[in-house]
PDB file of C-alpha atoms in Angstrom:
ATOM      1  CA  MET U   1     -53.381-177.288  21.195  1.00  0.00           C
ATOM      2  CA  GLU U   2     -50.311-175.534  19.899  1.00  0.00           C
ATOM      3  CA  LYS U   3     -50.634-172.159  18.107  1.00  0.00           C
ATOM      4  CA  GLY U   4     -49.691-173.065  14.700  1.00  0.00           C
ATOM      5  CA  ARG U   5     -52.195-175.973  14.626  1.00  0.00           C
ATOM      6  CA  PHE U   6     -55.048-173.778  15.763  1.00  0.00           C
ATOM      7  CA  CYS U   7     -54.288-171.260  12.892  1.00  0.00           C
ATOM      8  CA  GLN U   8     -54.299-173.997  10.428  1.00  0.00           C
ATOM      9  CA  GLN U   9     -57.626-175.438  11.596  1.00  0.00           C
ATOM     10  CA  ILE U  10     -59.418-172.112  11.308  1.00  0.00           C
ATOM     11  CA  LEU U  11     -61.158-171.668   7.917  1.00  0.00           C
ATOM     12  CA  GLN U  12     -58.627-170.601   5.265  1.00  0.00           C
ATOM     13  CA  VAL U  13     -59.840-167.144   3.955  1.00  0.00           C
ATOM     14  CA  GLN U  14     -61.112-167.294   0.395  1.00  0.00           C
ATOM     15  CA  VAL U  15     -62.846-164.721  -1.585  1.00  0.00           C
ATOM     16  CA  PRO U  16     -66.484-165.854  -2.331  1.00  0.00           C
ATOM     17  CA  GLN U  17     -67.342-166.064  -6.021  1.00  0.00           C
ATOM     18  CA  LEU U  18     -70.749-166.749  -7.654  1.00  0.00           C
ATOM     19  CA  HIS U  19     -71.578-167.305 -11.186  1.00  0.00           C
ATOM     20  CA  THR U  20     -74.885-165.873 -12.097  1.00  0.00           C
ATOM     21  CA  GLY U  21     -77.466-167.357 -14.453  1.00  0.00           C
ATOM     22  CA  ASN U  22     -76.675-164.705 -17.066  1.00  0.00           C
ATOM     23  CA  GLY U  23     -72.910-165.562 -17.263  1.00  0.00           C
ATOM     24  CA  ARG U  24     -71.775-162.818 -14.980  1.00  0.00           C
ATOM     25  CA  MET U  25     -69.419-163.446 -11.988  1.00  0.00           C
ATOM     26  CA  LEU U  26     -69.952-161.707  -8.571  1.00  0.00           C
ATOM     27  CA  THR U  27     -66.916-161.617  -6.177  1.00  0.00           C
ATOM     28  CA  GLY U  28     -66.762-160.695  -2.563  1.00  0.00           C
ATOM     29  CA  LEU U  29     -68.396-161.739   0.545  1.00  0.00           C
ATOM     30  CA  ALA U  30     -70.811-158.714   0.988  1.00  0.00           C
ATOM     31  CA  THR U  31     -71.691-158.766  -2.890  1.00  0.00           C
ATOM     32  CA  VAL U  32     -72.529-162.383  -2.907  1.00  0.00           C
ATOM     33  CA  SER U  33     -74.379-162.551   0.323  1.00  0.00           C
ATOM     34  CA  LYS U  34     -76.529-159.440  -0.612  1.00  0.00           C
ATOM     35  CA  PHE U  35     -77.287-160.894  -4.060  1.00  0.00           C
ATOM     36  CA  LEU U  36     -78.340-164.222  -2.538  1.00  0.00           C
ATOM     37  CA  ALA U  37     -80.410-162.418   0.104  1.00  0.00           C
ATOM     38  CA  LYS U  38     -82.253-160.293  -2.547  1.00  0.00           C
ATOM     39  CA  SER U  39     -82.677-163.428  -4.689  1.00  0.00           C
ATOM     40  CA  SER U  40     -84.435-165.178  -1.778  1.00  0.00           C
ATOM     41  CA  PRO U  41     -88.202-165.406  -2.615  1.00  0.00           C
ATOM     42  CA  SER U  42     -89.215-165.339   1.142  1.00  0.00           C
ATOM     43  CA  ASN U  43     -87.031-163.426   3.592  1.00  0.00           C
ATOM     44  CA  GLY U  44     -84.832-161.542   1.258  1.00  0.00           C
ATOM     45  CA  ALA U  45     -86.113-158.067   2.155  1.00  0.00           C
ATOM     46  CA  LYS U  46     -86.074-158.678   5.897  1.00  0.00           C
ATOM     47  CA  LEU U  47     -82.581-160.260   5.860  1.00  0.00           C
ATOM     48  CA  LEU U  48     -81.277-157.128   4.263  1.00  0.00           C
ATOM     49  CA  GLY U  49     -82.800-154.842   6.758  1.00  0.00           C
ATOM     50  CA  THR U  50     -86.068-152.844   6.559  1.00  0.00           C
ATOM     51  CA  THR U  51     -84.694-149.342   7.502  1.00  0.00           C
ATOM     52  CA  PRO U  52     -81.654-147.416   6.244  1.00  0.00           C
ATOM     53  CA  GLU U  53     -80.091-147.782   9.743  1.00  0.00           C
ATOM     54  CA  GLU U  54     -80.645-151.638   9.647  1.00  0.00           C
ATOM     55  CA  GLN U  55     -78.920-151.767   6.260  1.00  0.00           C
ATOM     56  CA  ALA U  56     -76.039-149.821   7.523  1.00  0.00           C
ATOM     57  CA  GLU U  57     -75.648-152.130  10.558  1.00  0.00           C
ATOM     58  CA  ILE U  58     -75.800-155.156   8.184  1.00  0.00           C
ATOM     59  CA  ALA U  59     -73.018-153.538   6.030  1.00  0.00           C
ATOM     60  CA  GLN U  60     -70.997-152.851   9.252  1.00  0.00           C
ATOM     61  CA  TRP U  61     -71.170-156.625  10.329  1.00  0.00           C
ATOM     62  CA  LEU U  62     -70.242-157.645   6.756  1.00  0.00           C
ATOM     63  CA  GLU U  63     -67.170-155.379   7.190  1.00  0.00           C
ATOM     64  CA  TYR U  64     -66.455-156.832  10.570  1.00  0.00           C
ATOM     65  CA  ARG U  65     -66.564-160.385   9.210  1.00  0.00           C
ATOM     66  CA  VAL U  66     -64.012-159.645   6.639  1.00  0.00           C
ATOM     67  CA  THR U  67     -61.708-157.298   8.623  1.00  0.00           C
ATOM     68  CA  VAL U  68     -61.872-159.041  11.942  1.00  0.00           C
ATOM     69  CA  VAL U  69     -63.337-162.420  11.963  1.00  0.00           C
ATOM     70  CA  ASP U  70     -61.578-163.721   8.831  1.00  0.00           C
ATOM     71  CA  ARG U  71     -58.231-162.320   9.922  1.00  0.00           C
ATOM     72  CA  SER U  72     -58.433-163.665  13.709  1.00  0.00           C
ATOM     73  CA  LEU U  73     -56.122-166.468  13.120  1.00  0.00           C
ATOM     74  CA  GLU U  74     -54.097-166.513  16.295  1.00  0.00           C
ATOM     75  CA  LYS U  75     -55.757-167.813  19.368  1.00  0.00           C
ATOM     76  CA  LYS U  76     -55.343-164.542  21.229  1.00  0.00           C
ATOM     77  CA  ASP U  77     -57.074-162.734  18.387  1.00  0.00           C
ATOM     78  CA  VAL U  78     -59.933-165.146  18.403  1.00  0.00           C
ATOM     79  CA  GLN U  79     -60.373-164.843  22.211  1.00  0.00           C
ATOM     80  CA  ALA U  80     -60.342-160.960  21.928  1.00  0.00           C
ATOM     81  CA  MET U  81     -62.874-160.984  19.241  1.00  0.00           C
ATOM     82  CA  LEU U  82     -65.256-163.502  21.049  1.00  0.00           C
ATOM     83  CA  LYS U  83     -64.949-161.218  24.142  1.00  0.00           C
ATOM     84  CA  GLU U  84     -65.931-158.295  21.993  1.00  0.00           C
ATOM     85  CA  LEU U  85     -68.940-159.987  20.534  1.00  0.00           C
ATOM     86  CA  ASN U  86     -69.927-161.494  23.839  1.00  0.00           C
ATOM     87  CA  SER U  87     -70.340-158.021  25.291  1.00  0.00           C
ATOM     88  CA  TYR U  88     -72.105-156.855  22.213  1.00  0.00           C
ATOM     89  CA  LEU U  89     -74.621-159.697  22.291  1.00  0.00           C
ATOM     90  CA  LEU U  90     -75.383-159.314  26.125  1.00  0.00           C
ATOM     91  CA  ASP U  91     -78.723-157.858  25.516  1.00  0.00           C
ATOM     92  CA  LYS U  92     -79.407-159.013  21.987  1.00  0.00           C
ATOM     93  CA  VAL U  93     -81.137-162.054  20.527  1.00  0.00           C
ATOM     94  CA  TYR U  94     -79.551-161.375  17.050  1.00  0.00           C
ATOM     95  CA  PHE U  95     -77.029-158.906  15.767  1.00  0.00           C
ATOM     96  CA  LEU U  96     -79.784-156.455  14.927  1.00  0.00           C
ATOM     97  CA  GLY U  97     -81.504-156.920  18.090  1.00  0.00           C
ATOM     98  CA  PHE U  98     -84.610-159.070  17.643  1.00  0.00           C
ATOM     99  CA  HIS U  99     -84.857-160.492  14.277  1.00  0.00           C
ATOM    100  CA  LEU U 100     -82.689-162.643  12.135  1.00  0.00           C
ATOM    101  CA  SER U 101     -80.637-160.702   9.324  1.00  0.00           C
ATOM    102  CA  LEU U 102     -77.936-161.248   6.829  1.00  0.00           C
ATOM    103  CA  ALA U 103     -75.458-160.152   9.523  1.00  0.00           C
ATOM    104  CA  ASP U 104     -76.379-163.254  11.617  1.00  0.00           C
ATOM    105  CA  LEU U 105     -75.988-165.668   8.553  1.00  0.00           C
ATOM    106  CA  VAL U 106     -72.614-164.192   7.586  1.00  0.00           C
ATOM    107  CA  MET U 107     -71.215-164.018  11.177  1.00  0.00           C
ATOM    108  CA  TYR U 108     -72.509-167.615  11.917  1.00  0.00           C
ATOM    109  CA  HIS U 109     -70.709-169.120   8.977  1.00  0.00           C
ATOM    110  CA  GLY U 110     -67.397-166.951   9.775  1.00  0.00           C
ATOM    111  CA  LEU U 111     -67.439-168.004  13.442  1.00  0.00           C
ATOM    112  CA  HIS U 112     -68.162-171.738  13.017  1.00  0.00           C
ATOM    113  CA  PRO U 113     -64.481-172.738  12.725  1.00  0.00           C
ATOM    114  CA  ALA U 114     -63.380-170.863  15.667  1.00  0.00           C
ATOM    115  CA  MET U 115     -66.540-171.931  17.849  1.00  0.00           C
ATOM    116  CA  GLY U 116     -65.681-175.572  16.835  1.00  0.00           C
ATOM    117  CA  GLN U 117     -62.255-175.345  18.312  1.00  0.00           C
ATOM    118  CA  LEU U 118     -63.433-174.131  21.731  1.00  0.00           C
ATOM    119  CA  SER U 119     -63.761-176.435  24.680  1.00  0.00           C
ATOM    120  CA  PHE U 120     -67.061-176.582  26.695  1.00  0.00           C
ATOM    121  CA  TYR U 121     -65.434-174.413  29.341  1.00  0.00           C
ATOM    122  CA  GLU U 122     -64.336-171.809  26.749  1.00  0.00           C
ATOM    123  CA  LYS U 123     -67.853-171.761  25.219  1.00  0.00           C
ATOM    124  CA  GLN U 124     -69.216-170.992  28.712  1.00  0.00           C
ATOM    125  CA  GLN U 125     -66.794-168.141  28.928  1.00  0.00           C
ATOM    126  CA  TYR U 126     -68.475-166.643  25.962  1.00  0.00           C
ATOM    127  CA  GLN U 127     -72.016-167.571  27.001  1.00  0.00           C
ATOM    128  CA  ASN U 128     -73.786-164.653  24.922  1.00  0.00           C
ATOM    129  CA  VAL U 129     -71.948-165.769  21.854  1.00  0.00           C
ATOM    130  CA  SER U 130     -72.633-169.401  22.516  1.00  0.00           C
ATOM    131  CA  ARG U 131     -76.381-168.695  23.182  1.00  0.00           C
ATOM    132  CA  TRP U 132     -76.696-166.768  19.800  1.00  0.00           C
ATOM    133  CA  PHE U 133     -74.470-169.272  17.962  1.00  0.00           C
ATOM    134  CA  ASP U 134     -76.557-172.375  19.054  1.00  0.00           C
ATOM    135  CA  GLN U 135     -79.794-170.488  18.258  1.00  0.00           C
ATOM    136  CA  ILE U 136     -78.598-169.500  14.755  1.00  0.00           C
ATOM    137  CA  GLN U 137     -77.432-173.123  13.975  1.00  0.00           C
ATOM    138  CA  HIS U 138     -80.803-174.412  14.766  1.00  0.00           C
ATOM    139  CA  TYR U 139     -82.607-171.949  12.483  1.00  0.00           C
ATOM    140  CA  PRO U 140     -83.939-173.856   9.481  1.00  0.00           C
ATOM    141  CA  GLY U 141     -81.565-173.967   6.397  1.00  0.00           C
ATOM    142  CA  VAL U 142     -78.617-172.060   8.135  1.00  0.00           C
ATOM    143  CA  GLN U 143     -76.371-174.995   9.041  1.00  0.00           C
ATOM    144  CA  GLN U 144     -76.203-176.501   5.579  1.00  0.00           C
ATOM    145  CA  HIS U 145     -72.949-178.546   5.153  1.00  0.00           C
ATOM    146  CA  LEU U 146     -71.422-177.306   8.650  1.00  0.00           C
ATOM    147  CA  PRO U 147     -71.474-179.850  11.311  1.00  0.00           C
ATOM    148  CA  GLN U 148     -73.657-178.965  14.340  1.00  0.00           C
ATOM    149  CA  LEU U 149     -71.731-177.737  17.474  1.00  0.00           C
ATOM    150  CA  VAL U 150     -72.695-178.969  21.039  1.00  0.00           C
ATOM    151  CA  PHE U 151     -73.025-176.498  23.780  1.00  0.00           C
ATOM    152  CA  LEU U 152     -73.189-177.850  27.384  1.00  0.00           C
ATOM    153  CA  ARG U 153     -76.131-176.724  29.098  1.00  0.00           C
ATOM    154  CA  ASN U 154     -75.807-178.629  32.470  1.00  0.00           C
ATOM    155  CA  ILE U 155     -74.060-176.852  35.309  1.00  0.00           C
ATOM    156  CA  LEU U 156     -71.011-179.190  36.267  1.00  0.00           C
ATOM    157  CA  TYR U 157     -70.160-177.540  39.484  1.00  0.00           C
ATOM    158  CA  SER U 158     -72.478-176.137  42.130  1.00  0.00           C
ATOM    159  CA  SER U 159     -71.271-172.867  44.047  1.00  0.00           C
ATOM    160  CA  PHE U 160     -73.668-173.470  46.964  1.00  0.00           C
ATOM    161  CA  ASP U 161     -73.130-175.480  50.060  1.00  0.00           C
ATOM    162  CA  HIS U 162     -75.187-178.382  50.986  1.00  0.00           C
TER     163      HIS U 162
END
């Protein structure tokens, strides 16, 4: 795929806005995401982190989404980002370790366009990101309007002799 076409197919960065019930407008990914998580009747507090350290980590990933994910428009930038995330997720189930958080939801939605452009072979190169991504997309209510991406689970080539 040519470089320009790859860039065009990655999500156009738009600043999220939310009109609240009382007539106010909230602007910005972190602001809108945190507001929605706090408004959630079920998992809101857990999504936002239960300790100051978890809340700081979530804030860090929200910043990463805006400063790295949303600005990785060239294929080489996407590959570098995925390599970094693949290393980070090596020993983690979720971005905060072992429970779903707002960081996972925001990163999933930010990475969806880039992950959708990858071939099966490229997805295998980023197996930790692919494992995490596939798990998040199957979490109830997360996928919403986004198409489900397919991840190859069969080994195509065997490295052992018969």
